[in-house]
XYZ file of C-alpha atoms in Angstrom:
362
model
C -24.313 19.905 15.480
C -24.616 16.797 17.639
C -26.895 17.580 20.962
C -25.547 15.806 24.336
C -27.887 13.245 25.537
C -26.479 13.509 29.174
C -29.252 14.832 31.447
C -28.836 17.990 33.667
C -31.398 19.842 35.906
C -29.607 23.215 36.016
C -32.519 25.494 35.439
C -30.378 28.290 33.435
C -29.233 25.199 31.071
C -32.498 23.983 30.432
C -34.012 27.566 29.748
C -31.024 27.884 27.222
C -31.837 24.426 25.465
C -35.590 25.274 25.377
C -35.224 28.715 23.917
C -32.606 27.706 21.373
C -35.026 24.873 20.454
C -37.916 27.240 19.946
C -35.687 30.261 18.387
C -32.792 28.284 16.296
C -34.015 27.245 12.504
C -33.084 23.641 11.869
C -30.709 22.721 9.190
C -31.987 21.699 5.585
C -30.771 18.119 6.298
C -31.069 17.634 10.136
C -29.878 14.313 10.077
C -26.486 15.357 8.533
C -26.081 17.797 10.899
C -26.845 16.025 13.842
C -24.857 12.860 12.839
C -27.778 10.622 14.217
C -26.828 7.834 12.182
C -30.135 8.200 9.569
C -27.356 9.429 6.926
C -24.955 6.945 7.114
C -25.860 4.208 9.881
C -22.749 4.972 12.186
C -23.849 8.291 14.368
C -19.913 9.427 13.970
C -20.335 12.586 11.537
C -21.725 13.369 8.142
C -22.065 10.988 5.088
C -24.349 9.448 2.799
C -24.067 6.070 4.351
C -22.177 3.030 3.017
C -23.583 2.760 -0.178
C -21.028 4.139 -2.389
C -18.340 2.420 -0.514
C -20.648 -0.831 -1.092
C -21.167 -0.034 -4.753
C -17.499 0.888 -5.284
C -16.321 -2.646 -3.850
C -18.918 -4.281 -5.786
C -17.706 -3.024 -8.868
C -14.156 -3.429 -8.205
C -14.999 -7.082 -7.994
C -17.207 -6.921 -10.927
C -14.433 -5.192 -13.032
C -11.591 -7.520 -11.659
C -14.037 -10.506 -13.103
C -14.493 -8.862 -16.312
C -11.097 -7.861 -16.856
C -10.008 -11.561 -16.309
C -12.998 -12.673 -18.656
C -11.595 -9.909 -21.382
C -7.972 -11.500 -20.934
C -9.016 -14.940 -21.265
C -10.931 -13.933 -24.406
C -8.432 -11.988 -25.758
C -5.857 -14.550 -25.220
C -8.330 -17.347 -26.583
C -8.709 -14.985 -29.694
C -4.898 -14.513 -30.183
C -4.486 -18.136 -30.242
C -7.087 -18.595 -33.000
C -5.742 -15.961 -34.816
C -1.957 -17.751 -34.801
C -3.943 -21.007 -35.789
C -5.355 -19.066 -38.784
C -2.082 -17.796 -39.864
C -0.472 -21.364 -39.645
C -3.005 -22.719 -41.685
C -2.674 -20.021 -44.233
C 0.919 -20.958 -44.173
C 0.338 -24.728 -44.521
C -2.088 -23.991 -47.414
C -0.223 -21.771 -49.367
C 2.657 -24.257 -49.176
C 0.158 -27.194 -50.445
C -1.154 -25.141 -53.496
C 2.312 -24.053 -54.194
C 3.545 -28.113 -54.442
C 0.442 -28.849 -56.622
C 1.676 -26.032 -58.959
C 4.653 -27.568 -59.165
C 3.405 -30.978 -59.520
C 1.044 -29.694 -62.446
C 4.006 -28.097 -63.835
C 5.964 -31.566 -63.439
C 3.224 -32.900 -65.518
C 3.277 -30.581 -68.117
C 7.228 -31.161 -68.609
C 6.685 -34.954 -68.645
C 4.391 -34.551 -71.128
C 6.450 -32.195 -73.284
C 9.346 -34.374 -72.791
C 7.394 -37.551 -74.052
C 6.387 -35.707 -77.081
C 9.851 -34.713 -78.062
C 11.159 -38.107 -77.378
C 8.143 -39.880 -79.412
C 5.813 -40.129 -76.905
C 3.505 -38.246 -79.517
C 3.771 -41.020 -81.874
C 1.135 -43.548 -82.673
C 1.854 -46.843 -81.052
C 2.391 -48.656 -84.631
C 5.312 -45.893 -85.248
C 6.758 -46.482 -81.724
C 6.474 -50.477 -82.678
C 8.210 -49.932 -86.052
C 11.262 -47.933 -84.144
C 12.051 -49.746 -81.286
C 14.604 -52.183 -81.355
C 12.486 -54.797 -79.778
C 9.320 -55.254 -78.581
C 10.167 -56.074 -75.120
C 12.088 -52.646 -75.289
C 8.789 -50.881 -76.301
C 6.616 -52.537 -73.706
C 9.130 -51.917 -70.758
C 9.309 -48.244 -71.878
C 5.817 -47.812 -72.158
C 5.211 -49.537 -68.585
C 7.603 -47.525 -66.995
C 6.037 -44.365 -68.853
C 2.831 -45.466 -67.414
C 4.086 -46.012 -63.593
C 5.502 -42.624 -63.748
C 2.307 -41.160 -64.717
C 0.344 -42.940 -62.031
C 3.017 -41.838 -59.689
C 2.933 -38.361 -60.356
C -0.988 -38.191 -60.862
C -1.095 -40.153 -57.284
C 0.970 -37.541 -55.960
C -1.000 -34.685 -57.438
C -4.462 -36.111 -56.273
C -2.763 -36.495 -52.757
C -1.603 -32.957 -52.223
C -4.907 -31.716 -53.810
C -6.875 -33.882 -50.994
C -4.277 -32.426 -48.518
C -4.888 -28.703 -49.469
C -8.557 -29.301 -49.537
C -8.547 -30.690 -45.981
C -6.523 -27.700 -45.026
C -8.762 -25.399 -46.733
C -11.839 -26.506 -45.034
C -9.778 -26.496 -41.742
C -9.221 -22.812 -42.286
C -12.648 -22.013 -42.934
C -13.508 -23.800 -39.698
C -10.532 -21.699 -37.987
C -11.980 -18.666 -39.314
C -15.471 -19.346 -38.252
C -13.909 -19.645 -34.995
C -11.715 -16.651 -35.042
C -14.844 -14.759 -36.090
C -16.764 -15.755 -33.066
C -13.884 -15.006 -30.482
C -13.562 -11.627 -32.149
C -17.179 -10.957 -31.719
C -16.977 -12.422 -28.295
C -13.831 -10.326 -27.307
C -15.712 -7.057 -28.445
C -18.607 -7.893 -26.246
C -16.094 -8.541 -23.277
C -14.522 -5.303 -24.097
C -18.027 -3.170 -24.195
C -19.018 -4.890 -20.852
C -15.966 -4.261 -19.304
C -15.918 -0.665 -20.666
C -19.473 -0.323 -18.888
C -18.533 -1.544 -15.287
C -15.448 0.620 -15.518
C -17.586 3.729 -16.418
C -19.931 2.940 -13.479
C -16.804 2.447 -11.411
C -15.551 5.744 -12.324
C -19.068 7.287 -11.494
C -19.210 5.612 -7.984
C -15.526 6.256 -7.274
C -16.044 10.040 -7.279
C -19.570 9.908 -5.749
C -17.312 8.116 -2.785
C -14.666 10.604 -2.889
C -16.983 13.433 -2.634
C -18.452 12.037 0.781
C -15.134 11.601 2.138
C -14.224 15.141 1.268
C -17.049 16.564 2.954
C -16.284 14.391 5.878
C -12.897 16.037 6.101
C -14.294 19.340 5.444
C -16.956 18.911 8.188
C -14.111 17.606 10.234
C -16.084 14.403 11.413
C -14.989 11.159 10.152
C -17.753 8.588 9.123
C -18.172 5.458 11.166
C -16.752 2.418 9.799
C -18.721 1.106 6.427
C -18.702 -2.797 7.028
C -18.114 -4.357 3.609
C -17.943 -7.953 2.867
C -14.399 -9.009 3.883
C -12.424 -11.178 1.494
C -11.391 -14.634 2.345
C -7.930 -14.066 3.807
C -4.399 -16.886 3.687
C -4.570 -17.529 7.140
C -1.078 -19.012 6.506
C 0.576 -15.459 5.973
C 1.459 -13.343 8.690
C 2.186 -10.262 6.234
C 0.985 -8.973 3.189
C 1.034 -5.894 0.869
C -1.248 -2.796 1.782
C -3.386 -3.207 -1.299
C -3.236 -6.093 -3.851
C -3.190 -4.687 -7.224
C -0.878 -1.389 -7.676
C 1.992 0.547 -8.922
C 4.651 1.923 -6.765
C 4.964 5.604 -7.048
C 6.915 8.073 -4.446
C 9.172 6.001 -2.116
C 10.401 6.594 1.340
C 12.717 9.364 2.069
C 12.239 10.822 -1.378
C 12.128 14.699 -2.034
C 9.495 16.697 -3.754
C 7.753 20.062 -3.558
C 4.730 18.175 -2.079
C 6.269 17.691 1.344
C 7.661 20.323 3.583
C 10.604 17.615 4.345
C 11.417 14.393 2.595
C 8.420 12.159 1.830
C 7.681 9.711 5.090
C 6.037 6.736 3.485
C 5.450 4.482 0.696
C 2.871 5.785 -1.715
C 0.682 2.958 -4.118
C -0.957 4.242 -7.033
C -4.411 3.027 -6.841
C -7.877 3.855 -7.967
C -10.359 5.307 -5.547
C -12.106 2.710 -3.665
C -9.411 0.222 -3.905
C -9.744 -2.084 -0.730
C -6.661 -1.216 1.634
C -5.651 -4.210 3.750
C -3.907 -4.362 7.368
C -0.653 -5.788 6.378
C -0.437 -7.729 9.647
C -2.506 -8.655 12.747
C -3.008 -5.748 15.056
C -5.201 -3.153 16.973
C -6.353 -0.055 15.368
C -5.340 2.731 17.617
C -6.791 5.732 15.615
C -9.113 6.480 12.867
C -9.373 10.530 11.732
C -9.640 12.744 9.306
C -8.613 16.101 8.369
C -5.081 17.665 7.968
C -2.453 16.799 5.566
C -3.590 12.791 5.804
C -7.295 13.147 5.252
C -8.935 10.497 6.410
C -6.195 7.756 7.994
C -6.007 4.546 10.179
C -3.348 3.903 12.422
C -2.552 0.275 13.325
C -0.207 -1.155 16.135
C 1.411 -4.459 15.639
C 3.442 -6.570 17.824
C 7.030 -5.744 18.371
C 6.309 -1.991 18.745
C 5.556 -1.047 15.051
C 2.882 0.701 13.907
C 1.524 1.092 10.172
C -0.606 4.022 8.870
C -3.163 3.932 5.768
C -3.755 7.655 4.598
C -5.398 9.707 1.858
C -8.590 7.253 2.273
C -12.103 7.724 1.067
C -13.594 5.315 3.581
C -12.622 3.435 6.439
C -13.840 -0.188 7.228
C -12.705 -0.513 10.848
C -13.010 1.455 14.262
C -10.781 2.382 17.230
C -9.650 -0.388 19.223
C -10.937 -3.156 16.729
C -8.578 -6.090 16.124
C -7.606 -6.634 12.626
C -6.053 -9.945 11.151
C -3.522 -10.043 7.864
C -5.462 -8.836 4.768
C -8.651 -7.576 6.323
C -9.610 -4.538 5.099
C -9.120 -1.571 7.098
C -10.686 0.986 4.451
C -11.007 1.878 0.851
C -7.804 4.106 -1.011
C -8.892 7.909 -1.875
C -7.338 11.232 -2.402
C -8.208 12.930 0.864
C -6.029 15.491 2.315
C -2.887 16.817 0.998
C -3.049 14.466 -1.919
C -2.383 14.987 -5.822
C -4.435 12.237 -7.112
C -5.726 8.877 -5.872
C -3.439 6.716 -4.008
C -2.300 5.153 -0.586
C 0.025 6.809 1.534
C 1.697 3.785 3.551
C 3.919 4.354 6.593
C 5.605 1.929 9.125
C 6.571 3.696 12.166
C 8.154 3.187 15.618
C 5.452 5.352 17.571
C 1.847 6.042 16.430
C 3.005 9.766 15.464
C 4.618 11.219 12.169
C 8.117 11.411 12.450
C 9.162 8.228 13.588
C 9.101 6.586 10.302
C 10.897 3.261 8.876
C 11.506 2.239 5.279
C 8.210 0.155 4.483
C 9.830 -1.859 1.457
C 12.896 -2.754 3.846
C 10.338 -3.777 6.618
C 7.925 -5.707 4.658
C 10.859 -7.292 2.854
C 12.492 -8.455 6.388
C 8.890 -10.047 6.693
C 8.387 -11.824 3.484
C 7.026 -9.453 1.515
C 8.531 -7.947 -1.516
C 6.674 -4.975 -3.308
């Protein structure tokens, strides 16, 4: 219970407050009941502080970086595997060529034997029509032998070089595979920590909603935004789920916004410059933020796990306004995003078309 700091001099009120202070038991966690800021640093309601929000935001960045390194390593390993496969094919061809040349040498030797190549030089001299013919034939035979021998040697040397290159490529592949496995392990570890932190954050959000008291804005380190873009998507990485005006058993009427499937704690961004007109929790939308933009349009960001702005605050395109969650009437972590003609439910327009008109395609 939050005690009013406004002073009063009415004697009956003073006596009542005194009796309550003497007789009423203090809750086990007085700071949480009072909402005096010792629990969350905001003084706006119950909560366990910005720790979980900041931890989730930090782990999201680490997970993103780890995923990028993992993908880089996976691609490098795949390139190296392709190189090894190519060297395997080339080496197989070279070894086949050596075998063919050896077979050619065998056929030449056999042909020489059948044509008299196995006779002694004296016999060949006696059988030759002339010494010049004998010399010419022997010279041609030696040239053919040298040519084939040279080709065999050249092919064998090429095969040896390919074998060396393949051994080097195999070593590089094994090193990349080990790095890939290490990166996969690191990525899995970060994702496990992120999942734990996400549900801690969601638990804080659920307690806030159950108490009907929104926690104050959790001030997170804002990323650098692209000042050249007037409009952007409400989340950076996502999958589209339920669309505008779709039917379903989860809604009493038709769906009033566009859902983005994202994880708990995923940063939620203002799609454009504007002013925060409301921050609330409880009800079907859980924790939500509504921003007013020029031209009389309003955007709503619902089912959040935490907010990063206060009512009345000005926001820039891409500025974080909160973190996604699954508070309120939600079947799983996602962002419910609406574009409205008024701050209130029932005045929505198709968010996809509205963003597309402003150069943002979902």
